[in-house]
Tab-separated table of C-alpha atoms and ligand atoms in Angstrom:
chain	number	residue	atom	x	y	z
A	1	UNK	CA	14.977	-35.547	20.011
A	2	UNK	CA	12.478	-33.296	21.554
A	3	UNK	CA	10.331	-31.539	19.089
A	4	UNK	CA	6.985	-32.783	20.268
A	5	UNK	CA	5.025	-30.195	18.362
A	6	UNK	CA	5.824	-31.613	14.959
A	7	UNK	CA	5.391	-35.270	15.890
A	8	UNK	CA	1.771	-35.301	14.835
A	9	UNK	CA	1.791	-32.789	12.032
A	10	UNK	CA	1.207	-35.420	9.359
A	11	UNK	CA	-0.528	-38.525	10.555
A	12	UNK	CA	-0.648	-41.218	13.146
A	13	UNK	CA	1.804	-43.116	11.078
A	14	UNK	CA	4.594	-41.055	12.597
A	15	UNK	CA	5.665	-42.090	16.036
A	16	UNK	CA	8.574	-39.878	16.837
A	17	UNK	CA	9.298	-36.249	16.249
A	18	UNK	CA	11.547	-34.836	13.585
A	19	UNK	CA	15.143	-34.246	14.502
A	20	UNK	CA	15.309	-30.513	15.246
A	21	UNK	CA	17.929	-29.912	12.559
A	22	UNK	CA	15.799	-31.762	10.039
A	23	UNK	CA	12.715	-29.859	11.196
A	24	UNK	CA	14.570	-26.648	10.494
A	25	UNK	CA	15.808	-27.984	7.171
A	26	UNK	CA	12.342	-29.034	6.131
A	27	UNK	CA	10.498	-25.937	7.224
A	28	UNK	CA	9.543	-23.171	4.825
A	29	UNK	CA	7.610	-20.987	7.254
A	30	UNK	CA	10.594	-18.642	7.502
A	31	UNK	CA	9.955	-17.474	3.949
A	32	UNK	CA	6.561	-18.747	2.791
A	33	UNK	CA	4.849	-16.595	5.437
A	34	UNK	CA	5.050	-14.079	2.575
A	35	UNK	CA	2.162	-16.021	1.035
A	36	UNK	CA	-0.135	-15.860	4.043
A	37	UNK	CA	-2.679	-13.394	2.655
A	38	UNK	CA	-2.938	-15.447	-0.508
A	39	UNK	CA	-3.179	-18.666	1.459
A	40	UNK	CA	-6.087	-17.221	3.415
A	41	UNK	CA	-7.834	-15.975	0.293
A	42	UNK	CA	-7.296	-19.299	-1.502
A	43	UNK	CA	-8.580	-21.212	1.506
A	44	UNK	CA	-11.657	-19.021	1.735
A	45	UNK	CA	-12.476	-19.783	-1.881
A	46	UNK	CA	-11.912	-23.488	-1.255
A	47	UNK	CA	-14.234	-23.391	1.762
A	48	UNK	CA	-16.900	-21.601	-0.236
A	49	UNK	CA	-16.601	-24.206	-2.972
A	50	UNK	CA	-16.951	-27.026	-0.409
A	51	UNK	CA	-20.159	-25.453	0.845
A	52	UNK	CA	-21.409	-24.655	-2.662
A	53	UNK	CA	-21.067	-28.299	-3.705
A	54	UNK	CA	-22.607	-29.613	-0.470
A	55	UNK	CA	-19.402	-31.305	0.642
A	56	UNK	CA	-19.723	-29.324	3.873
A	57	UNK	CA	-22.765	-27.448	5.160
A	58	UNK	CA	-23.348	-23.745	4.389
A	59	UNK	CA	-22.874	-22.965	8.105
A	60	UNK	CA	-19.556	-24.741	8.169
A	61	UNK	CA	-18.534	-22.877	5.044
A	62	UNK	CA	-19.361	-19.554	6.672
A	63	UNK	CA	-17.505	-20.481	9.829
A	64	UNK	CA	-14.401	-21.401	7.872
A	65	UNK	CA	-14.495	-18.193	5.839
A	66	UNK	CA	-14.907	-16.093	8.967
A	67	UNK	CA	-12.272	-17.999	10.896
A	68	UNK	CA	-9.816	-17.414	8.055
A	69	UNK	CA	-10.750	-13.757	8.061
A	70	UNK	CA	-10.023	-13.585	11.766
A	71	UNK	CA	-6.574	-15.100	11.181
A	72	UNK	CA	-6.000	-12.410	8.565
A	73	UNK	CA	-6.746	-9.731	11.153
A	74	UNK	CA	-4.595	-11.474	13.740
A	75	UNK	CA	-1.732	-11.635	11.278
A	76	UNK	CA	-2.060	-8.011	10.248
A	77	UNK	CA	-2.131	-6.832	13.843
A	78	UNK	CA	0.940	-8.886	14.688
A	79	UNK	CA	-0.905	-11.255	17.018
A	80	UNK	CA	-0.429	-14.285	14.811
A	81	UNK	CA	3.234	-15.055	14.291
A	82	UNK	CA	3.667	-18.745	13.587
A	83	UNK	CA	7.072	-20.257	14.273
A	84	UNK	CA	9.067	-23.168	13.005
A	85	UNK	CA	6.769	-25.730	14.684
A	86	UNK	CA	4.237	-24.991	11.962
A	87	UNK	CA	6.540	-26.219	9.189
A	88	UNK	CA	4.916	-24.075	6.546
A	89	UNK	CA	2.337	-21.351	6.144
A	90	UNK	CA	-0.356	-23.812	5.105
A	91	UNK	CA	-0.050	-25.886	8.262
A	92	UNK	CA	0.217	-22.740	10.361
A	93	UNK	CA	-3.074	-21.410	9.077
A	94	UNK	CA	-4.888	-24.741	9.372
A	95	UNK	CA	-3.628	-25.224	12.889
A	96	UNK	CA	-4.746	-21.776	13.986
A	97	UNK	CA	-8.107	-22.325	12.306
A	98	UNK	CA	-8.588	-25.523	14.265
A	99	UNK	CA	-7.696	-23.718	17.469
A	100	UNK	CA	-10.385	-21.181	16.635
A	101	UNK	CA	-13.106	-23.467	15.278
A	102	UNK	CA	-12.416	-26.920	16.681
A	103	UNK	CA	-13.584	-29.754	14.452
A	104	UNK	CA	-14.958	-27.492	11.746
A	105	UNK	CA	-11.452	-26.156	11.208
A	106	UNK	CA	-10.329	-29.670	10.474
A	107	UNK	CA	-12.731	-29.831	7.533
A	108	UNK	CA	-10.932	-27.148	5.529
A	109	UNK	CA	-8.452	-29.538	3.994
A	110	UNK	CA	-11.163	-31.812	2.546
A	111	UNK	CA	-10.571	-32.438	-1.181
A	112	UNK	CA	-7.349	-30.453	-1.180
A	113	UNK	CA	-3.633	-31.051	-0.758
A	114	UNK	CA	-0.851	-28.679	0.104
A	115	UNK	CA	0.395	-29.374	-3.390
A	116	UNK	CA	-2.473	-27.689	-5.182
A	117	UNK	CA	-2.722	-25.199	-2.328
A	118	UNK	CA	0.829	-23.918	-2.610
A	119	UNK	CA	0.519	-23.707	-6.376
A	120	UNK	CA	-2.621	-21.612	-5.942
A	121	UNK	CA	-1.012	-19.298	-3.389
A	122	UNK	CA	2.082	-18.736	-5.494
A	123	UNK	CA	0.046	-17.862	-8.546
A	124	UNK	CA	-2.146	-15.444	-6.602
A	125	UNK	CA	0.981	-13.805	-5.209
A	126	UNK	CA	2.734	-13.540	-8.557
A	127	UNK	CA	-0.378	-12.173	-10.217
A	128	UNK	CA	-0.377	-9.206	-7.804
A	129	UNK	CA	3.348	-8.661	-8.109
A	130	UNK	CA	3.235	-8.680	-11.897
A	131	UNK	CA	0.562	-5.984	-11.817
A	132	UNK	CA	2.715	-3.920	-9.517
A	133	UNK	CA	5.828	-4.319	-11.651
A	134	UNK	CA	3.893	-3.374	-14.751
A	135	UNK	CA	2.752	-0.208	-13.000
A	136	UNK	CA	6.344	0.540	-12.009
A	137	UNK	CA	7.436	0.121	-15.614
A	138	UNK	CA	4.841	2.711	-16.633
A	139	UNK	CA	6.104	5.073	-13.910
A	140	UNK	CA	9.652	4.683	-15.175
A	141	UNK	CA	8.543	5.262	-18.762
A	142	UNK	CA	6.696	8.409	-17.670
A	143	UNK	CA	9.918	9.867	-16.310
A	144	UNK	CA	11.898	8.846	-19.390
A	145	UNK	CA	9.246	10.422	-21.616
A	146	UNK	CA	9.318	13.651	-19.665
A	147	UNK	CA	13.099	13.835	-19.879
A	148	UNK	CA	12.944	12.986	-23.583
A	149	UNK	CA	10.432	15.761	-24.236
A	150	UNK	CA	12.873	18.232	-22.677
A	151	UNK	CA	15.857	17.001	-24.691
A	152	UNK	CA	14.752	16.510	-28.280
A	153	UNK	CA	17.297	19.064	-29.439
A	154	UNK	CA	20.005	18.248	-26.933
A	155	UNK	CA	22.793	16.436	-28.753
A	156	UNK	CA	24.762	13.526	-27.368
A	157	UNK	CA	27.544	11.500	-28.945
A	158	UNK	CA	26.300	8.160	-30.203
A	159	UNK	CA	28.650	5.230	-29.862
A	160	UNK	CA	29.365	1.893	-31.415
A	161	UNK	CA	32.120	-0.199	-29.804
A	162	UNK	CA	32.152	2.653	-27.276
A	163	UNK	CA	33.847	4.740	-29.980
A	164	UNK	CA	32.244	7.982	-31.112
A	165	UNK	CA	30.065	7.046	-34.078
A	166	UNK	CA	27.368	9.570	-34.974
A	167	UNK	CA	25.742	12.286	-32.917
A	168	UNK	CA	22.207	11.742	-31.619
A	169	UNK	CA	19.284	13.557	-30.152
A	170	UNK	CA	19.394	12.792	-26.422
A	171	UNK	CA	15.649	12.165	-26.582
A	172	UNK	CA	16.278	9.451	-29.163
A	173	UNK	CA	18.687	7.780	-26.790
A	174	UNK	CA	16.197	7.908	-23.919
A	175	UNK	CA	13.382	6.678	-26.123
A	176	UNK	CA	15.389	3.535	-26.858
A	177	UNK	CA	14.901	2.622	-23.201
A	178	UNK	CA	11.214	3.456	-23.407
A	179	UNK	CA	10.982	0.843	-26.174
A	180	UNK	CA	12.825	-1.779	-24.133
A	181	UNK	CA	10.575	-1.154	-21.155
A	182	UNK	CA	7.537	-1.382	-23.448
A	183	UNK	CA	8.542	-4.893	-24.440
A	184	UNK	CA	8.981	-5.722	-20.763
A	185	UNK	CA	5.535	-4.379	-20.015
A	186	UNK	CA	3.987	-6.388	-22.841
A	187	UNK	CA	5.897	-9.519	-21.936
A	188	UNK	CA	4.650	-9.421	-18.356
A	189	UNK	CA	1.147	-8.900	-19.662
A	190	UNK	CA	1.419	-12.074	-21.737
A	191	UNK	CA	2.945	-14.107	-18.937
A	192	UNK	CA	0.210	-12.919	-16.598
A	193	UNK	CA	-2.307	-15.051	-18.460
A	194	UNK	CA	-0.267	-18.181	-17.919
A	195	UNK	CA	0.198	-17.362	-14.250
A	196	UNK	CA	-3.491	-16.836	-13.913
A	197	UNK	CA	-4.610	-20.469	-14.141
A	198	UNK	CA	-5.970	-22.370	-11.164
A	199	UNK	CA	-4.405	-25.609	-9.935
A	200	UNK	CA	-6.820	-25.691	-6.982
A	201	UNK	CA	-8.628	-28.997	-6.850
A	202	UNK	CA	-5.843	-30.954	-8.553
A	203	UNK	CA	-5.362	-32.502	-5.102
A	204	UNK	CA	-2.088	-34.165	-4.263
A	205	UNK	CA	-1.640	-35.252	-7.873
A	206	UNK	CA	-4.644	-37.200	-9.118
A	207	UNK	CA	-7.715	-35.110	-8.401
A	208	UNK	CA	-10.169	-36.060	-5.669
A	209	UNK	CA	-13.002	-38.427	-4.900
A	210	UNK	CA	-15.208	-35.528	-3.767
A	211	UNK	CA	-17.647	-33.856	-6.163
A	212	UNK	CA	-15.724	-30.553	-6.178
A	213	UNK	CA	-16.274	-27.697	-8.599
A	214	UNK	CA	-12.891	-26.405	-9.661
A	215	UNK	CA	-14.391	-23.794	-11.921
A	216	UNK	CA	-16.341	-22.353	-9.021
A	217	UNK	CA	-13.304	-21.789	-6.796
A	218	UNK	CA	-11.318	-20.573	-9.793
A	219	UNK	CA	-13.984	-18.020	-10.526
A	220	UNK	CA	-14.043	-16.810	-6.922
A	221	UNK	CA	-10.301	-16.265	-7.158
A	222	UNK	CA	-10.614	-14.602	-10.558
A	223	UNK	CA	-8.500	-17.142	-12.302
A	224	UNK	CA	-9.025	-17.148	-16.059
A	225	UNK	CA	-9.078	-20.921	-16.371
A	226	UNK	CA	-8.154	-24.142	-14.577
A	227	UNK	CA	-5.350	-26.586	-15.214
A	228	UNK	CA	-6.659	-29.345	-17.453
A	229	UNK	CA	-4.407	-32.058	-16.022
A	230	UNK	CA	-3.983	-32.586	-12.296
A	231	UNK	CA	-0.392	-33.869	-12.556
A	232	UNK	CA	0.611	-30.826	-14.583
A	233	UNK	CA	-1.358	-28.561	-12.274
A	234	UNK	CA	0.559	-29.466	-9.116
A	235	UNK	CA	4.009	-29.709	-10.637
A	236	UNK	CA	4.115	-26.985	-13.279
A	237	UNK	CA	6.460	-24.100	-12.510
A	238	UNK	CA	6.748	-22.788	-16.066
A	239	UNK	CA	4.898	-19.679	-14.962
A	240	UNK	CA	7.574	-18.914	-12.367
A	241	UNK	CA	10.367	-19.532	-14.846
A	242	UNK	CA	8.700	-17.341	-17.416
A	243	UNK	CA	8.349	-14.638	-14.825
A	244	UNK	CA	12.032	-14.843	-13.929
A	245	UNK	CA	12.912	-14.721	-17.640
A	246	UNK	CA	10.917	-11.525	-17.989
A	247	UNK	CA	12.425	-10.217	-14.752
A	248	UNK	CA	15.916	-11.006	-16.071
A	249	UNK	CA	15.265	-9.030	-19.238
A	250	UNK	CA	14.011	-6.092	-17.195
A	251	UNK	CA	17.230	-6.280	-15.215
A	252	UNK	CA	19.280	-6.423	-18.438
A	253	UNK	CA	17.642	-3.206	-19.559
A	254	UNK	CA	18.013	-1.459	-16.224
A	255	UNK	CA	21.619	-2.592	-16.019
A	256	UNK	CA	22.520	-1.295	-19.464
A	257	UNK	CA	20.975	2.025	-18.564
A	258	UNK	CA	22.829	2.021	-15.252
A	259	UNK	CA	26.111	1.343	-16.986
A	260	UNK	CA	25.537	4.372	-19.207
A	261	UNK	CA	24.681	6.605	-16.279
A	262	UNK	CA	27.831	5.471	-14.489
A	263	UNK	CA	29.897	6.340	-17.554
A	264	UNK	CA	28.065	9.619	-18.115
A	265	UNK	CA	28.675	10.676	-14.507
A	266	UNK	CA	32.427	10.143	-14.778
A	267	UNK	CA	34.695	13.087	-15.268
A	268	UNK	CA	35.836	11.616	-18.574
A	269	UNK	CA	32.320	11.804	-20.035
A	270	UNK	CA	30.838	14.515	-17.854
A	271	UNK	CA	27.399	14.214	-19.451
A	272	UNK	CA	25.379	14.178	-16.240
A	273	UNK	CA	25.652	15.520	-12.732
A	274	UNK	CA	24.255	13.425	-9.916
A	275	UNK	CA	22.260	15.315	-7.352
A	276	UNK	CA	22.944	14.855	-3.669
A	277	UNK	CA	19.674	13.024	-3.052
A	278	UNK	CA	20.804	10.111	-5.209
A	279	UNK	CA	24.566	9.832	-4.779
A	280	UNK	CA	26.931	9.116	-1.952
A	281	UNK	CA	30.355	10.201	-0.877
A	282	UNK	CA	33.533	8.356	-0.041
A	283	UNK	CA	34.712	7.838	3.493
A	284	UNK	CA	38.229	8.884	2.568
A	285	UNK	CA	38.223	10.891	-0.660
A	286	UNK	CA	36.347	14.113	0.031
A	287	UNK	CA	35.990	15.042	-3.639
A	288	UNK	CA	34.042	11.899	-4.549
A	289	UNK	CA	30.401	11.644	-5.500
A	290	UNK	CA	29.540	8.100	-6.345
A	291	UNK	CA	26.794	6.691	-8.569
A	292	UNK	CA	25.722	4.045	-6.077
A	293	UNK	CA	22.170	3.696	-7.367
A	294	UNK	CA	23.060	2.571	-10.878
A	295	UNK	CA	25.950	0.520	-9.535
A	296	UNK	CA	23.632	-1.345	-7.191
A	297	UNK	CA	21.143	-1.962	-9.981
A	298	UNK	CA	23.950	-3.312	-12.168
A	299	UNK	CA	25.196	-5.388	-9.272
A	300	UNK	CA	21.824	-6.911	-8.426
A	301	UNK	CA	21.278	-8.324	-11.888
A	302	UNK	CA	23.144	-11.494	-11.028
A	303	UNK	CA	20.662	-12.379	-8.324
A	304	UNK	CA	17.766	-12.445	-10.732
A	305	UNK	CA	19.695	-14.370	-13.408
A	306	UNK	CA	20.738	-16.751	-10.642
A	307	UNK	CA	17.158	-17.351	-9.544
A	308	UNK	CA	16.159	-18.125	-13.118
A	309	UNK	CA	19.020	-20.570	-13.409
A	310	UNK	CA	18.117	-22.135	-10.063
A	311	UNK	CA	14.543	-22.814	-11.132
A	312	UNK	CA	15.532	-24.204	-14.514
A	313	UNK	CA	17.952	-26.589	-12.865
A	314	UNK	CA	15.460	-27.437	-10.136
A	315	UNK	CA	12.870	-28.476	-12.733
A	316	UNK	CA	14.909	-30.315	-15.297
A	317	UNK	CA	15.063	-33.676	-13.612
A	318	UNK	CA	11.801	-33.742	-11.683
A	319	UNK	CA	9.599	-36.763	-12.267
A	320	UNK	CA	5.865	-36.100	-12.063
A	321	UNK	CA	4.265	-34.882	-9.927
A	322	UNK	CA	5.002	-32.853	-6.767
A	323	UNK	CA	8.459	-33.230	-5.252
A	324	UNK	CA	9.752	-31.306	-2.278
A	325	UNK	CA	12.381	-29.723	-4.526
A	326	UNK	CA	9.544	-27.420	-5.563
A	327	UNK	CA	9.616	-25.738	-2.174
A	328	UNK	CA	12.827	-24.131	-3.417
A	329	UNK	CA	10.890	-22.054	-5.933
A	330	UNK	CA	9.692	-19.596	-3.336
A	331	UNK	CA	12.805	-17.745	-2.292
A	332	UNK	CA	13.795	-17.458	-5.941
A	333	UNK	CA	10.447	-15.974	-6.879
A	334	UNK	CA	10.231	-13.676	-3.861
A	335	UNK	CA	13.727	-12.307	-4.226
A	336	UNK	CA	13.314	-11.946	-7.978
A	337	UNK	CA	10.146	-9.922	-7.414
A	338	UNK	CA	11.671	-7.762	-4.702
A	339	UNK	CA	14.854	-7.090	-6.601
A	340	UNK	CA	13.058	-5.982	-9.748
A	341	UNK	CA	10.650	-3.825	-7.757
A	342	UNK	CA	13.430	-2.185	-5.751
A	343	UNK	CA	15.553	-1.507	-8.842
A	344	UNK	CA	12.658	-0.025	-10.786
A	345	UNK	CA	11.737	2.208	-7.856
A	346	UNK	CA	15.304	3.427	-7.377
A	347	UNK	CA	16.087	4.081	-11.013
A	348	UNK	CA	12.811	5.933	-11.502
A	349	UNK	CA	13.687	8.300	-8.665
A	350	UNK	CA	17.202	8.693	-10.013
A	351	UNK	CA	15.890	9.603	-13.441
A	352	UNK	CA	13.165	11.822	-12.039
A	353	UNK	CA	15.152	13.950	-9.655
A	354	UNK	CA	18.599	12.511	-9.128
A	355	UNK	CA	20.418	13.502	-12.262
A	356	UNK	CA	20.839	16.488	-14.480
A	357	UNK	CA	21.985	16.412	-18.072
A	358	UNK	CA	24.811	18.859	-18.722
A	359	UNK	CA	23.322	20.084	-21.967
A	360	UNK	CA	26.017	22.575	-22.811
A	361	UNK	CA	28.722	20.042	-22.416
A	362	UNK	CA	26.727	17.461	-24.373
A	363	UNK	CA	26.147	19.822	-27.278
A	364	UNK	CA	29.774	20.806	-27.194
A	365	UNK	CA	31.006	17.238	-27.091
A	366	UNK	CA	29.695	16.379	-30.530
A	367	UNK	CA	31.319	19.443	-32.083
A	368	UNK	CA	34.789	18.235	-31.247
A	369	UNK	CA	35.058	14.890	-32.954
A	370	UNK	CA	34.836	13.161	-36.279
A	371	UNK	CA	31.363	11.812	-35.771
A	372	UNK	CA	30.274	13.822	-38.824
A	373	UNK	CA	32.580	11.828	-41.141
A	374	UNK	CA	29.719	9.677	-42.456
A	375	UNK	CA	27.935	12.856	-43.416
A	376	UNK	CA	30.815	13.928	-45.645
A	377	UNK	CA	30.605	10.601	-47.413
A	378	UNK	CA	26.823	10.911	-47.635
A	379	UNK	CA	27.276	14.434	-49.047
A	380	UNK	CA	29.423	13.133	-51.892
A	381	UNK	CA	27.224	10.117	-52.452
A	382	UNK	CA	24.187	12.403	-52.764
A	383	UNK	CA	26.086	14.207	-55.518
A	384	UNK	CA	26.566	10.999	-57.473
A	385	UNK	CA	29.937	9.779	-56.167
A	386	UNK	CA	29.595	6.026	-55.452
A	387	UNK	CA	29.369	5.655	-51.682
A	388	UNK	CA	32.351	3.315	-51.297
A	389	UNK	CA	34.550	5.733	-53.220
A	390	UNK	CA	33.314	8.622	-51.098
A	391	UNK	CA	33.912	6.562	-47.947
A	392	UNK	CA	37.540	5.889	-48.931
A	393	UNK	CA	38.163	9.513	-49.713
A	394	UNK	CA	36.769	10.674	-46.384
A	395	UNK	CA	38.942	8.113	-44.631
A	396	UNK	CA	41.942	9.885	-46.104
A	397	UNK	CA	40.595	13.279	-45.097
A	398	UNK	CA	40.171	12.104	-41.512
A	399	UNK	CA	43.690	10.753	-41.489
A	400	UNK	CA	45.299	13.970	-42.792
A	401	UNK	CA	43.098	16.137	-40.539
A	402	UNK	CA	44.079	14.122	-37.486
A	403	UNK	CA	47.731	14.519	-38.413
A	404	UNK	CA	47.236	18.261	-38.819
A	405	UNK	CA	45.330	18.514	-35.550
A	406	UNK	CA	42.239	19.742	-37.344
A	407	UNK	CA	38.579	18.837	-37.322
A	408	UNK	CA	36.568	18.487	-40.546
A	409	UNK	CA	34.895	21.851	-39.970
A	410	UNK	CA	38.356	23.487	-39.978
A	411	UNK	CA	39.150	22.555	-43.586
A	412	UNK	CA	38.997	25.461	-46.027
A	413	UNK	CA	36.784	25.300	-49.096
A	414	UNK	CA	39.920	25.109	-51.245
A	415	UNK	CA	41.086	22.104	-49.256
A	416	UNK	CA	37.715	20.442	-49.699
A	417	UNK	CA	37.659	21.122	-53.428
A	418	UNK	CA	41.192	19.875	-53.817
A	419	UNK	CA	39.952	16.594	-52.399
A	420	UNK	CA	36.974	16.409	-54.732
A	421	UNK	CA	35.452	18.981	-57.078
A	422	UNK	CA	31.943	18.099	-55.899
A	423	UNK	CA	32.488	19.883	-52.591
A	424	UNK	CA	30.846	23.299	-52.370
A	425	UNK	CA	30.247	25.888	-49.658
A	426	UNK	CA	27.244	23.973	-48.331
A	427	UNK	CA	29.579	21.282	-46.965
A	428	UNK	CA	29.913	23.273	-43.730
A	429	UNK	CA	26.208	23.249	-43.112
A	430	UNK	CA	26.053	19.545	-43.954
A	431	UNK	CA	28.602	18.607	-41.309
A	432	UNK	CA	27.413	20.873	-38.502
A	433	UNK	CA	26.358	18.564	-35.628
A	434	UNK	CA	22.813	19.859	-35.434
A	435	UNK	CA	22.334	19.322	-39.159
A	436	UNK	CA	23.996	15.928	-38.974
A	437	UNK	CA	21.352	14.837	-36.462
A	438	UNK	CA	18.446	16.600	-38.148
A	439	UNK	CA	19.262	14.940	-41.475
A	440	UNK	CA	18.834	11.386	-40.182
A	441	UNK	CA	15.147	11.574	-40.740
A	442	UNK	CA	14.577	8.019	-41.863
A	443	UNK	CA	11.846	6.146	-39.995
A	444	UNK	CA	13.049	5.349	-36.487
A	445	UNK	CA	16.131	7.521	-36.956
A	446	UNK	CA	17.460	10.317	-34.778
A	447	UNK	CA	16.343	13.278	-36.960
A	448	UNK	CA	14.501	15.798	-34.810
A	449	UNK	CA	11.279	15.439	-36.774
A	450	UNK	CA	11.406	11.687	-36.413
A	451	UNK	CA	12.140	11.959	-32.719
A	452	UNK	CA	9.210	14.315	-32.196
A	453	UNK	CA	6.943	11.838	-33.948
A	454	UNK	CA	8.330	8.890	-31.988
A	455	UNK	CA	7.901	10.792	-28.765
A	456	UNK	CA	4.295	11.614	-29.556
A	457	UNK	CA	3.603	7.989	-30.441
A	458	UNK	CA	5.268	6.733	-27.281
A	459	UNK	CA	3.286	9.207	-25.176
A	460	UNK	CA	0.072	8.084	-26.811
A	461	UNK	CA	0.943	4.418	-26.313
A	462	UNK	CA	1.826	5.128	-22.682
A	463	UNK	CA	-1.590	6.660	-22.102
A	464	UNK	CA	-3.258	3.663	-23.700
A	465	UNK	CA	-1.248	1.364	-21.462
A	466	UNK	CA	-2.256	3.328	-18.374
A	467	UNK	CA	-5.910	3.075	-19.380
A	468	UNK	CA	-5.714	-0.587	-20.301
A	469	UNK	CA	-6.791	-3.550	-18.248
A	470	UNK	CA	-4.813	-6.716	-18.112
B	1	LIG	N1	5.864	-26.075	1.830
B	1	LIG	C1	5.570	-26.868	0.696
B	1	LIG	C2	6.108	-26.213	-0.565
B	1	LIG	O1	6.373	-25.075	-0.518
B	1	LIG	C3	4.108	-27.082	0.567
B	1	LIG	C4	3.713	-28.293	-0.173
B	1	LIG	C5	4.158	-29.481	0.581
B	1	LIG	N2	3.680	-30.670	0.003
B	1	LIG	C6	4.134	-31.889	0.367
B	1	LIG	N3	3.641	-32.910	-0.238
B	1	LIG	N4	5.089	-32.023	1.263
B	1	LIG	O2	6.263	-26.823	-1.607
């Protein structure tokens, strides 16, 4: 039963030590050490507030701030490596502080609980990570925009139901992802403001008897506001769930893109070539070049969805206020953050230098299918034939052409006119792939002029985003 170190962690009420297996089970130091820098910063602000309000003396405040700073240096240099005996990062820091400062160190926890402390740390952490992810989104968009600017006039088959539908400008296709990522960027920006609220000073659950100034510590930590209700402040994890929702949507977008790259890199599609720096080989099949990066991104999605699910389930039955269940939020948040960051970094490199569009093959691909069939119907409709009638007629043309092993462009003018007298020599121009794309010039469509405008707008918006402050 020997675990003497944790016998007196809490109070004199405890007489014997924790069972070692339970100590291990209870401890979070193995993962919440990730929060240490934020714990130190949060504690420094708390100490300053205690001095500011006269709850401790100015000298004591200074000593606490400096002692915490020393622990920061010790941690960064690898000298301070708390183990399981500390239970969690908060105890580890307080214990070290007391070693350094004696009785003054013991004053740090006045008017505070680990419950408001951990909430503060987690928010400070997530605030930083959200900023970093938003920057990564902008980096990814920058690469997509550059690729788009090089491929406005590169054609690519467009699909619905994974069946050839209508040809597209490749830039238009890439810009669709720029839009998705823009929503992700905005969403994180909105969530940021709900992460950025201070629970510090909510105490264990009910506030404190000391004349604290929550707004003062919140201001030092650059929180935008403070939780209005102490019970809510210590037990709210909406901000973490919202973050994981946003992270899940980012992963959805990255995964859809990954799926396309995997398809495009296959021999069947042959739309992209993967460069050596971003693909791997097989241990047995020498001819293979595998799209591991997009596969891993696609494969990691489940982790983030899982973390979201875990937090939702963790919260749904919790009575107010703090319950130890909440300790489970950390690994979900940390892994969610790391997964999104790693996937964004990898896919940005892949898009930047790891893949080459096979433009010739792409342009050729759209010339060998029936994805211009709608344009024949549109051609007739523009000449006054009711669209549904035109549609039915073209259906027949496709059927007979398929049987004859011909494409629409192979029909002679006589054949066209036999089908309908409205067909004239300009039908060939109307169904040429380049014209088919160029003609879809409706707002938000794939017409080259539209795409150029969309690209310019997206570039402008990107620059504004780069210059903006959260
Ligand atoms: N390690 C704990 C957590 O992550 C800190 C808060 C503990 N509070 C308590 N009342 N036991 O949630």
